Amino acid sequence: MSDAVPSTSALESVGKGSRLVEVAIDAAGGGGARTYTYHVPEALADLRAGEAVLVPFGRRQALAVVLGDASEAPAGGTKGVLERVRADGPLLASLSLALARWIGDHYLAPPALTLRAMLPPGFLERLELMAERRPGAHAAAPDDLPPADADLLDQLAERPRPIRDLVSAEGRAGTLRRLRALEARGLVDLDWTLAAAVAAPRYVRWIRLTADGRAAADGLSRGERP
């Protein structure tokens, strides 16, 4: 089966000779209490520290943040990073990552919890699978497309949209299968994306001295009584 768990020997051979990275996985409980090592596929060779990625974690995929390069693979071998999550560059700068490491080491804090505290509230919950009609190619839908596929392309004509916002009679699973097929034909791009977190307005009260207040302050500095 294609989704079977690889054997230990297979895992060792997969990561051999590849670049290794250390990641913090955004998981509750013990999963987020330590870091993990994954190897980087050739397609993601330019992956940088601070970027968000999707990685295999147990029987599911998990969101993770790259902390930096790893020196060696664990004894059981490594699995590969699945794909980059688009977020307009790294989530945290190198100095912030170093601070996160120091906090974790000094206070024995879980890496996932430390990184969450350094990001905007709710930011990591904004993970969306976005569909975008590929620009420059196939201005009109090909004639051999089924009506359901053509309708999906029409919905994507103006702008990229989250998968959950697309209207389809087949449900999310059926819609995703159609979009994957359209991606294979070069008609759409599918990318996991972290949308900007929504924050409420921040109101700040400023205090400023009036002219009389400045005069009183100057007098006090000279030893005068107001």
Short mmCIF file of N, CA and C in Angstrom, two decimals, residues 101-216:
data_model
loop_
_atom_site.label_atom_id
_atom_site.label_comp_id
_atom_site.label_asym_id
_atom_site.label_seq_id
_atom_site.Cartn_x
_atom_site.Cartn_y
_atom_site.Cartn_z
N ARG A 101 15.35 29.32 21.43
CA ARG A 101 16.18 28.21 21.92
C ARG A 101 16.64 28.47 23.35
N TRP A 102 17.08 29.71 23.61
CA TRP A 102 17.58 30.02 24.95
C TRP A 102 16.47 29.89 25.98
N ILE A 103 15.28 30.39 25.65
CA ILE A 103 14.15 30.28 26.58
C ILE A 103 13.83 28.81 26.86
N GLY A 104 13.81 28.01 25.79
CA GLY A 104 13.51 26.59 25.97
C GLY A 104 14.54 25.88 26.83
N ASP A 105 15.83 26.18 26.60
CA ASP A 105 16.89 25.53 27.39
C ASP A 105 16.89 26.02 28.84
N HIS A 106 16.69 27.31 29.02
CA HIS A 106 16.81 27.89 30.36
C HIS A 106 15.62 27.52 31.24
N TYR A 107 14.42 27.55 30.67
CA TYR A 107 13.22 27.31 31.46
C TYR A 107 12.63 25.92 31.22
N LEU A 108 13.32 25.08 30.44
CA LEU A 108 12.83 23.74 30.11
C LEU A 108 11.44 23.81 29.49
N ALA A 109 11.24 24.81 28.62
CA ALA A 109 9.94 25.02 27.98
C ALA A 109 9.86 24.22 26.68
N PRO A 110 8.71 23.65 26.36
CA PRO A 110 8.55 22.92 25.09
C PRO A 110 8.79 23.85 23.91
N PRO A 111 9.53 23.42 22.89
CA PRO A 111 9.80 24.28 21.73
C PRO A 111 8.53 24.80 21.07
N ALA A 112 7.52 23.94 20.93
CA ALA A 112 6.29 24.37 20.26
C ALA A 112 5.62 25.50 21.03
N LEU A 113 5.62 25.41 22.36
CA LEU A 113 4.99 26.44 23.18
C LEU A 113 5.77 27.75 23.10
N THR A 114 7.09 27.67 23.10
CA THR A 114 7.92 28.86 23.03
C THR A 114 7.74 29.59 21.71
N LEU A 115 7.72 28.86 20.62
CA LEU A 115 7.54 29.48 19.31
C LEU A 115 6.16 30.10 19.17
N ARG A 116 5.14 29.42 19.68
CA ARG A 116 3.78 29.99 19.62
C ARG A 116 3.71 31.32 20.35
N ALA A 117 4.40 31.42 21.48
CA ALA A 117 4.36 32.64 22.27
C ALA A 117 5.03 33.80 21.55
N MET A 118 5.89 33.52 20.57
CA MET A 118 6.62 34.57 19.87
C MET A 118 5.93 34.98 18.57
N LEU A 119 4.82 34.32 18.26
CA LEU A 119 4.06 34.63 17.04
C LEU A 119 2.74 35.31 17.41
N PRO A 120 2.11 36.02 16.46
CA PRO A 120 0.81 36.65 16.74
C PRO A 120 -0.21 35.61 17.20
N PRO A 121 -1.09 35.97 18.13
CA PRO A 121 -2.10 35.03 18.62
C PRO A 121 -2.93 34.44 17.47
N GLY A 122 -3.09 33.14 17.49
CA GLY A 122 -3.91 32.47 16.47
C GLY A 122 -3.26 32.33 15.12
N PHE A 123 -1.99 32.70 14.97
CA PHE A 123 -1.36 32.70 13.65
C PHE A 123 -1.27 31.30 13.06
N LEU A 124 -0.86 30.33 13.85
CA LEU A 124 -0.66 28.98 13.33
C LEU A 124 -1.98 28.27 13.04
N GLU A 125 -3.09 28.82 13.53
CA GLU A 125 -4.40 28.25 13.20
C GLU A 125 -4.89 28.70 11.83
N ARG A 126 -4.19 29.63 11.21
CA ARG A 126 -4.62 30.20 9.93
C ARG A 126 -4.06 29.43 8.74
N LEU A 127 -3.82 28.14 8.90
CA LEU A 127 -3.29 27.32 7.82
C LEU A 127 -4.40 26.95 6.85
N GLU A 128 -4.22 27.33 5.59
CA GLU A 128 -5.24 27.09 4.57
C GLU A 128 -4.59 26.45 3.34
N LEU A 129 -5.29 25.54 2.69
CA LEU A 129 -4.87 25.04 1.40
C LEU A 129 -5.50 25.94 0.34
N MET A 130 -4.66 26.68 -0.37
CA MET A 130 -5.13 27.67 -1.35
C MET A 130 -5.01 27.11 -2.76
N ALA A 131 -6.02 27.41 -3.57
CA ALA A 131 -6.01 27.04 -4.99
C ALA A 131 -5.92 28.31 -5.82
N GLU A 132 -5.05 28.28 -6.83
CA GLU A 132 -4.86 29.43 -7.70
C GLU A 132 -4.77 28.98 -9.15
N ARG A 133 -5.52 29.64 -9.98
CA ARG A 133 -5.43 29.33 -11.41
C ARG A 133 -4.09 29.79 -11.94
N ARG A 134 -3.38 28.89 -12.60
CA ARG A 134 -2.02 29.19 -13.02
C ARG A 134 -2.03 30.32 -14.05
N PRO A 135 -1.28 31.41 -13.80
CA PRO A 135 -1.32 32.55 -14.72
C PRO A 135 -0.58 32.26 -16.02
N GLY A 136 -1.06 32.87 -17.08
CA GLY A 136 -0.38 32.79 -18.36
C GLY A 136 -0.67 31.56 -19.18
N ALA A 137 -1.24 30.54 -18.56
CA ALA A 137 -1.51 29.29 -19.29
C ALA A 137 -3.01 29.01 -19.29
N HIS A 138 -3.51 28.63 -20.45
CA HIS A 138 -4.91 28.23 -20.58
C HIS A 138 -5.85 29.35 -20.13
N ALA A 139 -5.86 30.42 -20.87
CA ALA A 139 -6.74 31.55 -20.54
C ALA A 139 -8.19 31.10 -20.48
N ALA A 140 -8.55 30.16 -21.33
CA ALA A 140 -9.90 29.60 -21.30
C ALA A 140 -9.81 28.13 -20.93
N ALA A 141 -10.86 27.61 -20.32
CA ALA A 141 -10.86 26.21 -19.93
C ALA A 141 -10.79 25.32 -21.16
N PRO A 142 -9.95 24.27 -21.15
CA PRO A 142 -9.89 23.34 -22.29
C PRO A 142 -11.25 22.71 -22.57
N ASP A 143 -11.50 22.41 -23.83
CA ASP A 143 -12.81 21.89 -24.24
C ASP A 143 -13.10 20.51 -23.66
N ASP A 144 -12.06 19.75 -23.32
CA ASP A 144 -12.29 18.38 -22.86
C ASP A 144 -12.53 18.29 -21.35
N LEU A 145 -12.60 19.41 -20.67
CA LEU A 145 -12.81 19.37 -19.23
C LEU A 145 -14.25 19.04 -18.89
N PRO A 146 -14.47 18.20 -17.87
CA PRO A 146 -15.84 17.98 -17.39
C PRO A 146 -16.41 19.30 -16.84
N PRO A 147 -17.74 19.44 -16.87
CA PRO A 147 -18.35 20.68 -16.37
C PRO A 147 -17.94 21.04 -14.95
N ALA A 148 -17.78 20.04 -14.07
CA ALA A 148 -17.41 20.32 -12.68
C ALA A 148 -16.02 20.93 -12.60
N ASP A 149 -15.08 20.45 -13.45
CA ASP A 149 -13.73 21.01 -13.46
C ASP A 149 -13.74 22.43 -14.01
N ALA A 150 -14.49 22.63 -15.08
CA ALA A 150 -14.58 23.97 -15.66
C ALA A 150 -15.17 24.96 -14.67
N ASP A 151 -16.15 24.49 -13.88
CA ASP A 151 -16.75 25.37 -12.88
C ASP A 151 -15.74 25.77 -11.82
N LEU A 152 -14.87 24.84 -11.39
CA LEU A 152 -13.83 25.17 -10.42
C LEU A 152 -12.87 26.21 -10.99
N LEU A 153 -12.50 26.06 -12.25
CA LEU A 153 -11.61 27.05 -12.88
C LEU A 153 -12.28 28.42 -12.95
N ASP A 154 -13.57 28.43 -13.23
CA ASP A 154 -14.29 29.71 -13.27
C ASP A 154 -14.28 30.38 -11.89
N GLN A 155 -14.43 29.59 -10.83
CA GLN A 155 -14.42 30.15 -9.49
C GLN A 155 -13.05 30.73 -9.11
N LEU A 156 -12.01 30.23 -9.78
CA LEU A 156 -10.65 30.70 -9.50
C LEU A 156 -10.18 31.76 -10.50
N ALA A 157 -11.07 32.21 -11.37
CA ALA A 157 -10.66 33.11 -12.45
C ALA A 157 -10.16 34.45 -11.93
N GLU A 158 -10.76 34.96 -10.85
CA GLU A 158 -10.43 36.31 -10.39
C GLU A 158 -9.30 36.35 -9.36
N ARG A 159 -9.23 35.33 -8.48
CA ARG A 159 -8.24 35.38 -7.40
C ARG A 159 -8.06 34.00 -6.80
N PRO A 160 -6.94 33.77 -6.10
CA PRO A 160 -6.78 32.51 -5.36
C PRO A 160 -7.83 32.41 -4.25
N ARG A 161 -8.24 31.19 -3.96
CA ARG A 161 -9.26 31.01 -2.93
C ARG A 161 -8.93 29.79 -2.07
N PRO A 162 -9.30 29.82 -0.78
CA PRO A 162 -9.15 28.62 0.04
C PRO A 162 -10.04 27.50 -0.48
N ILE A 163 -9.59 26.27 -0.33
CA ILE A 163 -10.37 25.13 -0.79
C ILE A 163 -11.76 25.12 -0.16
N ARG A 164 -11.81 25.50 1.13
CA ARG A 164 -13.10 25.44 1.84
C ARG A 164 -14.12 26.43 1.29
N ASP A 165 -13.67 27.44 0.53
CA ASP A 165 -14.59 28.44 0.00
C ASP A 165 -15.14 28.07 -1.38
N LEU A 166 -14.60 27.04 -2.00
CA LEU A 166 -15.06 26.65 -3.33
C LEU A 166 -16.38 25.88 -3.23
N VAL A 167 -17.27 26.19 -4.14
CA VAL A 167 -18.59 25.56 -4.13
C VAL A 167 -18.56 24.33 -5.03
N SER A 168 -18.94 23.18 -4.47
CA SER A 168 -18.95 21.94 -5.24
C SER A 168 -19.98 21.00 -4.63
N ALA A 169 -20.63 20.22 -5.49
CA ALA A 169 -21.63 19.27 -5.01
C ALA A 169 -20.98 17.99 -4.48
N GLU A 170 -19.66 17.85 -4.64
CA GLU A 170 -18.97 16.61 -4.27
C GLU A 170 -18.36 16.67 -2.88
N GLY A 171 -18.45 17.79 -2.18
CA GLY A 171 -17.82 17.89 -0.87
C GLY A 171 -16.34 18.16 -0.98
N ARG A 172 -15.70 18.34 0.18
CA ARG A 172 -14.30 18.72 0.20
C ARG A 172 -13.39 17.67 -0.43
N ALA A 173 -13.62 16.39 -0.11
CA ALA A 173 -12.75 15.33 -0.63
C ALA A 173 -12.83 15.25 -2.15
N GLY A 174 -14.05 15.31 -2.70
CA GLY A 174 -14.20 15.25 -4.15
C GLY A 174 -13.61 16.48 -4.83
N THR A 175 -13.81 17.65 -4.21
CA THR A 175 -13.23 18.88 -4.77
C THR A 175 -11.72 18.81 -4.80
N LEU A 176 -11.12 18.29 -3.73
CA LEU A 176 -9.67 18.20 -3.68
C LEU A 176 -9.14 17.23 -4.72
N ARG A 177 -9.84 16.12 -4.96
CA ARG A 177 -9.41 15.19 -6.01
C ARG A 177 -9.42 15.87 -7.37
N ARG A 178 -10.46 16.64 -7.66
CA ARG A 178 -10.53 17.34 -8.94
C ARG A 178 -9.42 18.37 -9.07
N LEU A 179 -9.15 19.09 -7.98
CA LEU A 179 -8.10 20.11 -8.03
C LEU A 179 -6.72 19.48 -8.20
N ARG A 180 -6.48 18.33 -7.58
CA ARG A 180 -5.21 17.64 -7.77
C ARG A 180 -5.04 17.22 -9.23
N ALA A 181 -6.13 16.78 -9.84
CA ALA A 181 -6.07 16.41 -11.26
C ALA A 181 -5.81 17.63 -12.13
N LEU A 182 -6.43 18.76 -11.79
CA LEU A 182 -6.18 19.99 -12.54
C LEU A 182 -4.75 20.48 -12.33
N GLU A 183 -4.22 20.26 -11.14
CA GLU A 183 -2.82 20.63 -10.88
C GLU A 183 -1.88 19.79 -11.73
N ALA A 184 -2.19 18.49 -11.88
CA ALA A 184 -1.36 17.61 -12.69
C ALA A 184 -1.38 18.02 -14.17
N ARG A 185 -2.46 18.65 -14.60
CA ARG A 185 -2.56 19.12 -15.99
C ARG A 185 -1.96 20.51 -16.17
N GLY A 186 -1.46 21.09 -15.08
CA GLY A 186 -0.84 22.40 -15.19
C GLY A 186 -1.82 23.56 -15.23
N LEU A 187 -3.04 23.35 -14.74
CA LEU A 187 -4.06 24.40 -14.80
C LEU A 187 -4.19 25.19 -13.50
N VAL A 188 -3.86 24.57 -12.37
CA VAL A 188 -3.95 25.26 -11.09
C VAL A 188 -2.72 24.95 -10.26
N ASP A 189 -2.48 25.79 -9.26
CA ASP A 189 -1.45 25.55 -8.25
C ASP A 189 -2.14 25.41 -6.90
N LEU A 190 -1.69 24.44 -6.11
CA LEU A 190 -2.20 24.23 -4.76
C LEU A 190 -1.07 24.45 -3.77
N ASP A 191 -1.27 25.34 -2.82
CA ASP A 191 -0.23 25.66 -1.84
C ASP A 191 -0.83 25.79 -0.45
N TRP A 192 -0.17 25.18 0.52
CA TRP A 192 -0.53 25.44 1.91
C TRP A 192 -0.02 26.81 2.27
N THR A 193 -0.85 27.62 2.88
CA THR A 193 -0.53 29.02 3.15
C THR A 193 -0.96 29.38 4.57
N LEU A 194 -0.10 30.15 5.24
CA LEU A 194 -0.46 30.73 6.53
C LEU A 194 -0.94 32.15 6.28
N ALA A 195 -2.23 32.37 6.41
CA ALA A 195 -2.79 33.70 6.22
C ALA A 195 -2.44 34.56 7.43
N ALA A 196 -2.42 35.87 7.23
CA ALA A 196 -2.11 36.78 8.33
C ALA A 196 -3.14 36.65 9.43
N ALA A 197 -2.68 36.61 10.65
CA ALA A 197 -3.60 36.52 11.79
C ALA A 197 -4.39 37.81 11.93
N VAL A 198 -5.64 37.68 12.29
CA VAL A 198 -6.50 38.84 12.47
C VAL A 198 -6.34 39.36 13.89
N ALA A 199 -6.00 40.62 14.03
CA ALA A 199 -5.82 41.21 15.37
C ALA A 199 -6.77 42.38 15.53
N ALA A 200 -7.22 42.58 16.72
CA ALA A 200 -8.11 43.72 17.01
C ALA A 200 -7.29 45.00 17.04
N PRO A 201 -7.94 46.16 16.81
CA PRO A 201 -7.21 47.43 16.89
C PRO A 201 -6.62 47.63 18.28
N ARG A 202 -5.46 48.25 18.31
CA ARG A 202 -4.81 48.53 19.59
C ARG A 202 -4.89 50.03 19.86
N TYR A 203 -5.52 50.38 20.97
CA TYR A 203 -5.68 51.79 21.31
C TYR A 203 -4.66 52.15 22.39
N VAL A 204 -3.96 53.24 22.16
CA VAL A 204 -2.93 53.69 23.09
C VAL A 204 -3.23 55.13 23.49
N ARG A 205 -3.19 55.42 24.80
CA ARG A 205 -3.42 56.78 25.28
C ARG A 205 -2.07 57.47 25.48
N TRP A 206 -1.90 58.62 24.85
CA TRP A 206 -0.66 59.38 24.95
C TRP A 206 -0.86 60.56 25.89
N ILE A 207 0.14 60.85 26.71
CA ILE A 207 0.12 61.97 27.65
C ILE A 207 1.17 62.98 27.22
N ARG A 208 0.77 64.24 27.12
CA ARG A 208 1.69 65.28 26.66
C ARG A 208 1.56 66.50 27.57
N LEU A 209 2.70 67.10 27.94
CA LEU A 209 2.68 68.29 28.78
C LEU A 209 2.16 69.49 28.00
N THR A 210 1.33 70.28 28.67
CA THR A 210 0.89 71.55 28.08
C THR A 210 1.99 72.60 28.31
N ALA A 211 1.77 73.79 27.78
CA ALA A 211 2.75 74.87 27.98
C ALA A 211 2.88 75.22 29.46
N ASP A 212 1.76 75.28 30.19
CA ASP A 212 1.82 75.54 31.62
C ASP A 212 2.56 74.43 32.37
N GLY A 213 2.33 73.21 31.93
CA GLY A 213 3.02 72.10 32.57
C GLY A 213 4.52 72.15 32.35
N ARG A 214 4.95 72.54 31.15
CA ARG A 214 6.38 72.67 30.88
C ARG A 214 7.00 73.76 31.75
N ALA A 215 6.27 74.89 31.88
CA ALA A 215 6.78 75.99 32.71
C ALA A 215 6.93 75.55 34.16
N ALA A 216 5.93 74.80 34.67
CA ALA A 216 6.02 74.32 36.05
C ALA A 216 7.18 73.36 36.22
#
